[in-house]
XYZ file of C-alpha atoms in Angstrom:
750
model
C 181.687 -209.750 140.982
C 180.259 -207.106 139.068
C 182.638 -204.939 137.590
C 182.361 -201.283 138.187
C 184.756 -197.873 138.446
C 184.734 -195.885 140.950
C 185.957 -191.934 140.662
C 187.297 -189.853 143.187
C 187.128 -186.245 143.771
C 189.866 -184.374 141.820
C 190.375 -181.611 139.843
C 189.849 -182.880 136.403
C 189.442 -180.574 132.864
C 186.799 -181.555 131.018
C 186.176 -180.585 127.188
C 183.011 -180.461 124.937
C 181.987 -184.181 124.259
C 180.986 -182.739 120.548
C 184.761 -183.899 118.922
C 187.083 -185.679 119.362
C 189.578 -184.887 121.178
C 193.715 -185.741 119.626
C 196.503 -186.846 120.680
C 199.298 -185.705 118.476
C 202.583 -187.600 118.902
C 204.630 -184.573 120.211
C 202.321 -184.965 122.988
C 203.199 -188.812 124.106
C 206.560 -187.302 124.271
C 204.817 -184.695 126.043
C 204.127 -187.245 128.857
C 202.564 -185.770 132.087
C 203.372 -182.012 130.985
C 199.774 -181.985 130.764
C 198.815 -184.212 133.945
C 195.244 -183.158 133.040
C 195.477 -186.382 130.813
C 196.841 -190.318 131.380
C 198.034 -190.831 127.838
C 199.271 -194.003 127.745
C 199.461 -197.127 129.784
C 202.150 -196.173 132.138
C 201.271 -192.168 132.395
C 204.361 -191.681 129.661
C 206.951 -193.427 127.306
C 209.184 -193.737 130.925
C 207.059 -195.984 132.642
C 207.297 -194.399 136.573
C 203.106 -194.176 137.202
C 204.350 -190.947 138.968
C 201.246 -188.069 138.780
C 203.127 -184.185 138.927
C 199.871 -183.435 140.597
C 199.856 -181.958 143.784
C 196.114 -180.825 144.352
C 195.573 -184.191 146.959
C 198.059 -183.894 149.666
C 199.484 -186.249 152.782
C 197.504 -182.811 154.818
C 194.485 -183.725 153.579
C 194.136 -186.937 151.775
C 191.313 -188.495 154.459
C 188.311 -185.787 152.520
C 188.469 -187.902 149.071
C 185.427 -189.988 149.415
C 183.520 -191.246 146.405
C 181.770 -188.782 143.601
C 180.095 -192.028 141.514
C 180.563 -195.281 140.193
C 179.912 -196.909 137.240
C 178.569 -200.738 137.726
C 180.264 -201.920 134.080
C 177.247 -204.500 134.117
C 180.058 -207.658 132.947
C 181.945 -209.599 135.443
C 185.505 -210.843 135.455
C 188.394 -208.927 136.880
C 190.078 -205.778 135.833
C 193.753 -205.452 134.980
C 193.356 -202.779 133.005
C 194.286 -198.417 132.762
C 192.152 -196.570 131.303
C 192.760 -193.579 129.303
C 191.977 -190.239 130.380
C 192.245 -187.398 127.474
C 190.333 -183.913 127.532
C 188.085 -185.413 130.411
C 187.273 -188.452 129.594
C 188.485 -191.994 130.350
C 188.549 -195.313 128.066
C 188.606 -197.316 129.762
C 188.453 -201.801 128.661
C 187.340 -205.029 131.108
C 187.376 -208.336 130.411
C 186.636 -210.242 127.500
C 186.905 -207.251 125.604
C 184.200 -204.399 126.677
C 185.101 -200.655 126.371
C 183.802 -197.895 127.697
C 184.854 -193.845 126.627
C 182.952 -192.489 130.887
C 181.724 -188.435 131.200
C 185.140 -188.519 134.564
C 182.758 -185.965 136.342
C 179.266 -187.608 136.519
C 179.645 -191.136 135.480
C 177.596 -190.620 132.344
C 178.639 -194.369 129.968
C 179.121 -192.227 126.721
C 179.692 -195.592 124.176
C 180.410 -199.026 124.657
C 182.147 -201.227 122.467
C 182.027 -204.590 122.959
C 183.411 -207.670 121.092
C 182.026 -210.779 119.971
C 184.702 -213.510 120.696
C 184.365 -216.905 118.934
C 183.485 -219.684 120.819
C 186.328 -221.503 120.456
C 188.892 -219.356 122.531
C 192.256 -220.997 123.738
C 193.165 -218.498 126.910
C 194.993 -220.074 130.055
C 194.576 -217.049 131.842
C 191.802 -215.590 132.136
C 190.017 -212.998 129.106
C 191.360 -209.656 130.336
C 192.308 -207.096 128.293
C 195.567 -203.354 129.976
C 193.828 -201.005 128.194
C 193.983 -199.099 125.310
C 196.427 -196.373 123.540
C 195.737 -193.442 121.943
C 197.064 -191.794 118.569
C 194.994 -188.700 116.815
C 191.580 -189.808 117.119
C 191.897 -193.557 117.365
C 192.153 -196.306 120.174
C 193.550 -199.225 119.524
C 192.846 -202.888 121.789
C 193.766 -205.345 121.614
C 191.385 -208.696 122.210
C 191.308 -212.336 122.786
C 191.778 -213.658 119.656
C 194.240 -212.397 119.199
C 193.573 -209.230 116.558
C 194.711 -205.148 116.843
C 191.596 -203.398 116.503
C 191.783 -198.972 116.357
C 187.775 -198.399 117.040
C 186.934 -194.319 117.013
C 187.397 -191.854 119.369
C 184.081 -190.278 119.630
C 182.191 -192.934 118.595
C 183.255 -196.446 119.082
C 182.954 -197.199 115.808
C 185.440 -199.955 114.463
C 188.109 -198.321 111.452
C 189.771 -201.834 110.979
C 191.111 -205.117 112.988
C 194.149 -206.981 111.699
C 194.327 -210.749 112.232
C 198.187 -211.244 114.602
C 198.070 -214.687 114.764
C 195.351 -217.909 114.759
C 193.240 -217.993 117.931
C 193.016 -221.996 117.374
C 195.953 -222.865 117.701
C 196.905 -221.055 120.748
C 197.841 -217.390 120.369
C 195.952 -214.421 122.335
C 196.339 -210.965 123.306
C 196.147 -209.197 126.629
C 198.661 -205.657 125.980
C 197.718 -202.420 126.642
C 199.614 -201.506 122.988
C 201.812 -198.547 123.378
C 202.631 -196.243 120.133
C 205.626 -194.345 119.136
C 204.888 -192.380 116.456
C 203.231 -193.466 114.133
C 203.349 -197.335 114.765
C 201.046 -199.576 117.354
C 203.437 -201.870 119.131
C 201.866 -204.197 120.415
C 202.742 -208.467 121.240
C 200.875 -211.903 121.826
C 200.251 -214.400 124.015
C 199.632 -217.947 125.427
C 202.806 -219.390 125.549
C 200.784 -221.927 127.888
C 200.069 -223.017 123.998
C 203.252 -224.036 122.462
C 203.376 -220.621 120.027
C 206.715 -218.937 119.753
C 205.959 -215.053 120.792
C 206.754 -212.130 118.910
C 206.309 -208.626 119.251
C 203.996 -206.408 116.102
C 204.794 -203.217 115.087
C 201.270 -201.646 112.580
C 200.965 -198.773 110.841
C 198.342 -196.281 112.906
C 196.465 -195.500 109.936
C 196.294 -198.756 107.738
C 196.452 -201.871 110.223
C 200.132 -202.719 107.663
C 202.533 -204.491 110.109
C 206.285 -203.001 110.118
C 207.817 -205.635 111.758
C 207.767 -208.459 113.792
C 210.477 -209.501 116.243
C 209.926 -213.337 117.647
C 211.427 -213.042 121.458
C 212.407 -217.344 121.044
C 215.046 -217.279 118.699
C 215.120 -219.336 115.119
C 218.318 -221.381 114.319
C 219.864 -218.948 112.131
C 219.632 -216.888 114.844
C 223.688 -216.078 115.861
C 223.391 -215.310 118.914
C 219.940 -216.694 120.651
C 219.671 -220.290 117.999
C 222.074 -221.310 119.949
C 220.329 -221.763 122.856
C 217.478 -223.944 121.934
C 218.101 -227.919 121.259
C 219.939 -227.975 118.366
C 218.856 -230.207 115.596
C 215.252 -230.383 117.545
C 212.443 -228.300 116.836
C 211.191 -227.280 120.581
C 212.542 -223.164 119.190
C 209.139 -223.389 117.028
C 206.963 -223.453 120.733
C 209.192 -221.958 122.895
C 206.821 -219.245 124.707
C 208.721 -216.203 124.795
C 204.230 -213.895 125.461
C 204.781 -210.806 125.458
C 201.113 -209.285 128.143
C 202.163 -206.209 129.387
C 203.491 -203.004 128.052
C 206.991 -202.172 127.622
C 208.181 -198.199 127.232
C 210.153 -196.324 125.199
C 213.310 -193.706 125.361
C 212.500 -191.032 122.289
C 216.540 -190.309 122.996
C 217.837 -194.368 122.213
C 215.038 -194.718 119.603
C 214.550 -197.755 121.803
C 211.374 -199.733 123.083
C 211.951 -202.137 126.074
C 209.432 -205.207 126.173
C 210.044 -207.745 128.808
C 209.119 -210.620 127.569
C 207.542 -213.851 128.593
C 208.080 -217.586 130.290
C 209.958 -220.342 127.247
C 207.267 -223.145 126.572
C 206.889 -225.796 128.195
C 206.865 -224.194 130.856
C 207.866 -227.249 133.500
C 209.784 -229.438 131.838
C 213.371 -229.093 131.268
C 214.700 -231.927 129.348
C 212.320 -230.649 127.090
C 214.600 -227.492 125.812
C 218.523 -227.700 127.125
C 219.584 -224.650 127.093
C 219.462 -220.968 127.801
C 215.944 -220.710 126.164
C 217.303 -216.408 124.534
C 214.627 -214.205 124.743
C 212.077 -215.740 126.327
C 212.934 -214.591 130.968
C 214.516 -211.261 129.180
C 214.021 -207.175 128.761
C 214.929 -206.628 124.788
C 216.289 -203.516 123.927
C 214.698 -203.369 120.293
C 214.614 -200.438 117.842
C 211.517 -198.838 117.594
C 212.196 -198.435 113.556
C 213.100 -201.236 112.319
C 212.176 -204.542 115.448
C 216.336 -205.287 115.483
C 216.443 -206.450 118.244
C 219.871 -203.654 120.079
C 220.169 -206.009 123.558
C 219.568 -208.595 125.852
C 219.117 -209.112 129.250
C 217.709 -212.565 130.801
C 216.989 -212.410 133.802
C 216.140 -215.960 133.245
C 218.431 -218.621 132.357
C 216.444 -221.942 131.272
C 213.168 -220.673 133.808
C 210.941 -223.884 134.691
C 209.074 -222.285 137.692
C 207.009 -220.833 134.854
C 208.527 -216.695 136.270
C 207.830 -214.677 132.497
C 209.635 -211.379 132.846
C 206.900 -209.958 131.850
C 207.307 -207.037 134.589
C 207.302 -202.930 133.034
C 210.250 -202.266 132.301
C 210.425 -198.056 134.142
C 212.760 -195.569 133.363
C 214.447 -192.856 135.280
C 218.253 -191.380 135.112
C 220.001 -192.529 137.824
C 222.863 -191.136 139.880
C 225.244 -193.996 140.540
C 228.723 -194.039 142.312
C 228.406 -189.638 141.494
C 227.256 -190.862 137.921
C 225.225 -189.885 136.093
C 223.580 -193.948 134.431
C 219.998 -194.279 132.873
C 218.784 -196.563 133.727
C 215.187 -199.318 133.191
C 214.623 -201.038 136.945
C 212.535 -204.073 136.463
C 211.414 -205.352 140.207
C 211.201 -209.173 138.282
C 208.886 -211.830 138.184
C 212.567 -214.093 140.271
C 212.123 -212.763 143.179
C 215.001 -209.725 142.003
C 215.356 -205.981 142.325
C 218.112 -205.016 138.806
C 218.891 -201.971 137.692
C 219.761 -202.195 134.706
C 221.869 -199.552 132.328
C 219.778 -199.259 129.547
C 222.291 -197.659 126.530
C 224.314 -201.132 127.145
C 221.885 -203.997 128.214
C 224.417 -204.145 131.846
C 223.397 -205.322 135.257
C 224.211 -202.665 138.158
C 222.837 -203.843 140.534
C 220.547 -206.402 142.367
C 218.958 -208.018 145.045
C 215.775 -209.964 146.389
C 212.907 -208.298 147.106
C 211.422 -210.980 148.059
C 212.164 -214.507 150.121
C 213.864 -216.162 147.380
C 215.063 -219.705 147.352
C 216.114 -220.440 143.880
C 219.260 -218.698 143.446
C 221.768 -217.406 145.617
C 222.736 -214.319 143.921
C 222.997 -212.347 140.471
C 226.879 -212.960 140.543
C 229.227 -210.741 138.433
C 228.426 -211.930 135.295
C 224.626 -211.305 135.794
C 224.126 -215.510 135.572
C 221.802 -216.178 138.619
C 223.876 -218.276 141.555
C 222.080 -221.161 140.694
C 220.733 -223.385 144.447
C 220.917 -226.498 143.999
C 217.311 -228.843 144.818
C 215.344 -226.480 142.158
C 214.875 -228.177 139.362
C 210.864 -229.340 139.486
C 210.122 -233.331 138.515
C 206.997 -235.234 139.348
C 208.054 -236.453 143.031
C 207.948 -232.064 143.312
C 209.863 -229.348 144.629
C 209.186 -226.434 146.874
C 210.590 -223.409 146.219
C 210.329 -219.809 146.492
C 208.348 -218.021 145.166
C 205.706 -219.331 144.096
C 204.432 -219.218 139.929
C 202.437 -215.992 140.291
C 206.464 -215.243 141.587
C 207.277 -211.890 143.552
C 205.020 -209.289 141.827
C 203.480 -209.623 138.809
C 201.494 -208.074 135.232
C 200.980 -205.001 138.824
C 202.621 -201.688 137.303
C 205.196 -200.920 138.973
C 205.481 -197.104 140.449
C 208.921 -194.591 140.741
C 209.251 -191.399 142.856
C 211.950 -189.050 141.070
C 210.978 -186.588 144.131
C 212.149 -189.373 146.532
C 214.400 -191.623 144.465
C 211.812 -195.049 145.098
C 210.915 -197.555 142.857
C 207.510 -198.612 144.678
C 206.055 -201.990 144.204
C 203.062 -204.658 145.325
C 204.742 -207.182 146.561
C 204.124 -211.532 146.886
C 205.168 -213.630 149.431
C 204.803 -217.043 148.255
C 206.207 -220.484 147.785
C 205.098 -223.736 145.336
C 205.748 -227.188 145.235
C 206.785 -227.790 141.596
C 205.918 -230.842 139.880
C 207.418 -231.881 136.000
C 206.837 -234.267 133.546
C 206.593 -234.788 130.109
C 203.594 -233.878 128.502
C 203.111 -234.639 123.917
C 202.588 -231.691 121.744
C 199.342 -230.886 120.112
C 198.045 -227.676 118.634
C 195.729 -225.972 121.054
C 196.576 -227.685 124.476
C 197.921 -226.424 127.181
C 201.877 -227.602 126.993
C 203.338 -226.707 130.619
C 204.521 -230.592 130.563
C 203.777 -229.561 135.303
C 201.962 -227.420 137.872
C 201.989 -226.605 141.255
C 200.577 -226.688 145.051
C 200.963 -223.858 147.774
C 202.057 -225.851 151.192
C 198.932 -226.114 153.608
C 200.840 -224.943 155.768
C 202.554 -221.873 153.671
C 201.609 -218.280 155.578
C 201.239 -216.326 152.708
C 200.767 -211.516 152.033
C 201.341 -209.284 150.509
C 203.506 -206.003 150.647
C 204.106 -202.626 149.152
C 207.682 -202.464 149.391
C 209.925 -198.814 148.168
C 213.398 -199.925 147.122
C 216.052 -197.956 146.433
C 217.429 -198.844 143.564
C 220.907 -197.356 143.987
C 220.992 -200.749 145.794
C 218.241 -201.802 145.428
C 217.711 -202.579 149.441
C 213.837 -201.911 150.246
C 213.437 -198.803 152.540
C 210.011 -199.926 154.123
C 207.629 -202.170 153.614
C 203.910 -202.216 154.465
C 202.410 -205.471 154.532
C 198.684 -206.274 153.642
C 196.566 -209.823 155.438
C 196.939 -211.566 151.996
C 198.924 -211.024 148.378
C 198.065 -208.247 146.446
C 197.532 -207.435 142.453
C 196.649 -203.290 142.783
C 199.164 -201.783 140.253
C 200.838 -198.974 142.427
C 200.891 -194.721 141.448
C 202.764 -192.284 142.935
C 201.992 -188.302 142.773
C 204.472 -185.449 142.791
C 203.770 -184.472 146.906
C 204.488 -188.135 148.372
C 201.336 -189.629 147.624
C 201.452 -193.398 147.266
C 198.688 -195.001 145.794
C 197.927 -199.097 146.637
C 195.300 -202.072 147.140
C 195.105 -204.641 149.232
C 194.290 -208.044 148.213
C 190.843 -207.614 150.238
C 189.471 -204.993 147.871
C 190.641 -201.635 149.847
C 191.968 -198.654 148.011
C 194.831 -196.832 149.946
C 196.918 -193.416 149.559
C 201.220 -194.270 151.212
C 203.320 -191.461 152.614
C 206.085 -192.051 150.323
C 209.020 -191.276 151.756
C 207.412 -192.893 155.785
C 205.304 -196.388 154.339
C 202.447 -195.140 156.874
C 199.196 -195.417 156.002
C 197.130 -191.846 155.682
C 193.909 -193.016 153.830
C 191.740 -195.810 152.928
C 187.854 -197.581 150.965
C 186.343 -199.928 150.174
C 185.742 -200.940 147.081
C 182.457 -202.784 147.848
C 184.265 -206.067 149.167
C 183.551 -207.443 153.544
C 186.324 -206.442 154.895
C 187.932 -210.404 155.227
C 189.560 -209.768 158.202
C 185.616 -209.726 160.735
C 184.602 -212.650 158.104
C 186.816 -215.170 158.895
C 187.144 -214.591 162.245
C 182.940 -215.505 161.861
C 183.887 -218.126 159.727
C 186.195 -219.818 162.271
C 184.041 -219.573 165.202
C 181.068 -221.500 163.120
C 183.616 -223.734 162.267
C 184.759 -224.954 165.820
C 181.084 -224.839 167.105
C 179.480 -227.018 164.492
C 182.965 -228.665 163.031
C 185.065 -228.881 167.094
C 186.783 -231.787 165.217
C 188.390 -229.710 161.831
C 191.089 -227.578 162.754
C 189.715 -224.344 160.810
C 193.167 -221.907 159.252
C 192.562 -218.524 158.857
C 194.987 -217.773 155.898
C 195.582 -218.157 151.852
C 197.792 -221.586 152.231
C 196.959 -224.854 148.729
C 196.734 -228.132 150.461
C 199.424 -230.465 148.796
C 196.900 -233.419 148.635
C 198.472 -234.493 144.932
C 195.754 -237.823 144.355
C 199.106 -239.696 143.821
C 200.091 -241.210 140.254
C 197.634 -244.048 140.427
C 199.815 -245.745 137.629
C 200.545 -248.340 139.720
C 197.303 -249.661 140.628
C 196.089 -252.091 138.105
C 193.319 -249.510 137.793
C 194.960 -247.950 134.716
C 195.626 -250.424 132.672
C 193.520 -249.499 129.195
C 193.013 -253.206 128.586
C 190.346 -252.750 131.277
C 189.900 -249.343 130.738
C 188.730 -250.016 126.309
C 184.529 -248.758 126.601
C 184.098 -245.381 128.768
C 182.498 -243.871 126.309
C 182.812 -239.588 125.971
C 179.779 -238.663 128.108
C 178.943 -235.340 125.993
C 179.579 -236.939 122.960
C 178.805 -240.642 123.284
C 182.570 -241.403 121.038
C 184.758 -244.075 122.144
C 187.841 -242.411 125.352
C 190.851 -243.143 123.536
C 193.290 -243.784 127.379
C 196.890 -241.997 126.434
C 198.774 -242.388 129.291
C 200.739 -240.026 131.383
C 198.993 -237.089 130.704
C 198.445 -235.068 133.577
C 201.952 -235.299 136.865
C 202.168 -238.257 135.768
C 199.386 -240.080 135.880
C 197.091 -241.695 132.289
C 193.285 -240.502 131.321
C 191.105 -240.103 128.820
C 191.047 -238.042 126.526
C 187.688 -238.291 123.181
C 188.934 -236.916 119.706
C 186.022 -234.903 119.700
C 185.446 -233.129 122.446
C 189.541 -232.497 123.366
C 191.685 -233.307 126.076
C 190.485 -233.294 129.794
C 187.156 -235.134 129.249
C 184.297 -236.212 132.580
C 185.996 -239.552 133.832
C 182.066 -239.895 135.584
C 179.466 -240.395 133.790
C 178.462 -243.179 135.917
C 177.964 -240.737 138.915
C 176.242 -238.553 136.911
C 173.467 -240.870 135.306
C 173.799 -241.996 138.894
C 170.198 -240.409 141.188
C 171.184 -238.893 143.924
C 170.204 -240.805 147.455
C 167.188 -240.129 149.099
C 167.057 -238.376 152.730
C 167.774 -240.082 155.662
C 164.840 -240.665 157.503
C 163.805 -237.660 159.639
C 165.657 -235.434 156.933
C 163.617 -233.005 155.443
C 164.236 -231.351 151.257
C 165.486 -227.753 151.608
C 162.865 -226.098 151.439
C 161.671 -223.753 147.556
C 161.739 -220.082 146.807
C 158.462 -218.234 146.690
C 160.402 -217.565 142.723
C 160.807 -220.738 142.142
C 164.989 -220.331 142.186
C 167.014 -222.781 143.324
C 170.126 -221.302 145.076
C 173.216 -222.361 144.740
C 176.608 -221.926 146.414
C 178.841 -221.206 144.582
C 182.409 -221.774 146.421
C 186.300 -221.093 144.500
C 189.125 -219.597 145.600
C 190.131 -217.787 142.556
C 187.949 -215.254 141.516
C 187.673 -215.378 137.587
C 186.619 -219.109 138.021
C 183.983 -218.055 140.176
C 183.119 -214.836 137.733
C 182.354 -217.325 135.132
C 180.835 -219.499 137.281
C 178.846 -217.113 138.228
C 177.639 -215.517 135.582
C 176.568 -218.857 133.813
C 174.765 -219.707 136.998
C 172.374 -216.746 137.168
C 170.489 -217.064 133.965
C 168.716 -220.221 135.745
C 169.726 -219.924 140.192
C 170.155 -217.405 142.845
C 174.407 -217.573 143.977
C 175.814 -217.313 146.872
C 179.645 -217.458 146.476
C 182.332 -218.598 148.825
C 185.601 -218.803 148.767
C 186.651 -221.239 150.295
C 185.486 -224.542 152.586
C 184.666 -223.098 156.212
C 183.386 -220.530 154.730
C 180.987 -222.387 152.715
C 179.920 -225.095 156.151
C 179.229 -221.723 157.964
C 177.062 -221.498 154.539
C 175.817 -224.025 154.309
C 174.635 -224.706 158.233
C 172.937 -220.633 158.183
C 170.313 -221.136 154.811
C 169.446 -224.117 152.604
C 170.839 -224.352 149.005
C 169.447 -226.529 145.993
C 173.015 -227.132 145.076
C 176.749 -226.155 145.833
C 179.370 -226.038 143.713
C 182.623 -226.682 144.887
C 186.003 -226.247 144.035
C 188.791 -228.949 145.188
C 191.776 -227.402 145.384
C 190.919 -224.640 147.871
C 192.475 -223.220 150.929
C 192.460 -224.675 154.623
C 189.638 -227.509 154.030
C 189.798 -228.610 150.416
C 186.900 -229.597 148.441
C 187.800 -233.432 148.962
C 186.931 -231.981 152.618
C 184.279 -230.188 152.238
C 181.327 -231.978 150.993
C 182.392 -234.856 153.175
C 181.536 -232.934 156.242
C 178.608 -231.679 153.509
C 177.241 -234.994 152.977
C 178.135 -235.908 156.693
C 175.804 -233.727 158.391
C 171.713 -233.749 158.428
C 171.182 -230.194 157.068
C 172.316 -230.546 153.577
C 173.597 -234.713 153.324
C 170.266 -234.219 150.863
C 172.048 -231.275 148.637
C 173.591 -232.293 144.970
C 177.909 -231.175 144.912
C 179.668 -230.793 142.050
C 183.189 -230.546 142.061
C 185.649 -229.066 140.043
C 189.129 -230.321 139.706
C 192.560 -229.323 137.471
C 193.645 -232.992 138.548
C 192.781 -235.522 135.930
C 193.162 -239.859 136.277
C 191.032 -242.861 137.187
C 190.979 -241.487 140.763
C 189.353 -238.466 140.759
C 186.011 -240.056 140.688
C 186.480 -242.048 142.695
C 187.501 -239.543 145.049
C 184.506 -237.809 144.395
C 181.495 -241.281 144.782
C 183.640 -241.329 148.891
C 182.997 -238.259 149.352
C 179.273 -237.935 148.305
C 179.783 -235.994 145.689
C 176.883 -236.326 142.361
C 179.193 -235.526 139.610
C 183.408 -233.613 139.386
C 184.138 -232.303 136.746
C 187.677 -231.759 134.697
C 189.071 -227.690 134.266
C 190.104 -225.921 132.278
C 186.601 -227.413 130.475
C 183.805 -225.758 127.776
C 181.565 -223.576 129.928
C 178.221 -224.890 128.096
C 179.710 -228.532 129.312
C 180.052 -227.437 132.326
C 176.314 -226.043 132.242
C 174.967 -228.993 131.459
C 176.302 -231.252 134.597
C 174.545 -228.252 136.705
C 171.692 -228.119 135.499
C 171.213 -231.173 135.026
C 172.290 -231.909 138.624
C 169.923 -229.687 139.809
C 167.277 -230.965 138.498
C 168.069 -234.310 139.464
C 167.384 -231.674 143.515
C 164.539 -231.038 141.773
C 163.225 -234.036 141.198
C 164.691 -235.839 144.898
C 162.516 -232.651 146.927
C 159.284 -233.465 145.060
C 159.585 -237.060 145.041
C 160.118 -237.053 148.718
C 158.330 -234.593 150.523
C 154.832 -235.113 151.301
C 154.210 -232.080 153.837
C 153.520 -228.383 152.181
C 155.964 -226.576 151.681
C 156.281 -224.867 155.168
C 157.736 -221.047 152.595
C 155.046 -221.398 149.664
C 152.117 -221.144 152.283
C 153.033 -218.373 153.780
C 150.114 -215.939 153.826
């Protein structure tokens, strides 16, 4: 799916494009006093995302209509907030693409594309969350852990500085925060065992002014005692910064939420509270010194980054004015905190939480038993995506309500010991979603004085949409099915929606369910978004895991001998290649095996007139699906699906030359889907390539049993995957040529 920008009718003040706009420090302090500009990630320093515009109102919002669409020409999701300055939209996108766009017409003014290295280490997508602006310059972080200054008029690079070494796992996706003459950014990469930090750089020269480490060293008088004494766990303790903070000019404090400790899930690797991870830190904007901190989730073992937006406001609580910071946390609790002292005023869950009963008088969560991940797995709510995530909330000072995209999800968490290797993922565990889990999302309105939910609008699936409120009493948000929506801020009534290009999911799923029940009557069709819980349990109890019996395997990519590494993934061992790294493909024999001949009486799939094969690509992850589709579009016509049920319906309706299936998918998992495809005459000969995040010798064995021609382990290099898919399609075409004795009916048509 290609990303795009859509503009709706609104009043915009346009400036001539001849002169570059100028953004002053006073403009940033004024924030949205000029409502025709959006100068920072959150609209202003408070991060409320509340526009004072009133022209679009509850009475006329139904008249909104799309005015233009800008096709970016790239794949990958948008997680950015565009800046709007003098009628020009400045937006960033996937893989550090960026654009300046005329807000009136959608015409591109300039485009920036960064040349990224091939050996990046990114856990969660090559996204970017936006620009910052000062003077005639824009500032952007990059996936290869740099900060660049870009000319606002031309898109040319003015300076480029390295934040950290990307080769050992550092990256950067955060939208910078400009305060006075400094550009403040954070680093990401906690899943690779990095030590997180927040930096400030001189806006003119790019020289670093200060650095605050989000993982305390042993000599820190407070945080140093929160890590195992005498060890080096703190040196790879995580604490990423990947969502932009806020700024209080009166106190000269910047507020940032910090990421999870590393490794993510294995408790024994880092005993203690693990400061300053999973925390809110208040830092002096001039010096980088910590003024105070509050830790939301001490010793987090569920990957609950606290990298949500800290929203600043002045509230009346108990008859007294209070300067507060409001925070809807990934751990499922909503907090209102005194931003002068860092003390919790009120905190309550805003989604289902099973790990903690409440937040105690001392500000620490009151833990419930049975939620420490282990090798057997423990079910906890919320899942690793959390009660909310990177999607920005909004606060309406008129209705005094805080609006957030909430996620109602649970997961089974696993943990195990893992040896740290620089540049490799270091999570020591993982999660699956229970098959019977009925996940859904919601837009929720919270009273920050009492932390109670006042109303909600439920979505049929989880959403990753940010929220915007307006001075006219509107709330704009989006569901998980591609609809942008408008609500009455006081009642929650849905007033308007616009489909951004994805067809109605409800009708589509219902049609798929009917088709599957007709074609496969014994298959139970599930219309929810749960992940399968089949874990392909550890086979370490089997004699097949004896390294002595498997010391002759060669890497299918470089030919070097593979080395056995025990207890690598979910308690099972795996082979490792010194040249190609972790998670090599364990099925060279399967990849080289000939595809079985078609059963008697079954004709092979017909070739297309244009000579391009058709590939069915099935993965419920948008990021992976877009990446694979981009790669395959050079060689094939790609049809995508997000579930096993949808794949079966598409495969029954039209022929394909190859099918790529992810193992973990909602409803029918990839193994079941593959087995059904291979048991159906129309698809019995089509090569199926499996993609999985689970390693071990049982994976290729399962692939062979269900009839897959090969299996690849995620994450894997794009070039490896491309080679495997090309070989599978070439084998399929060779089989078609050898087995087809009838003239091709499609090509022989006049």
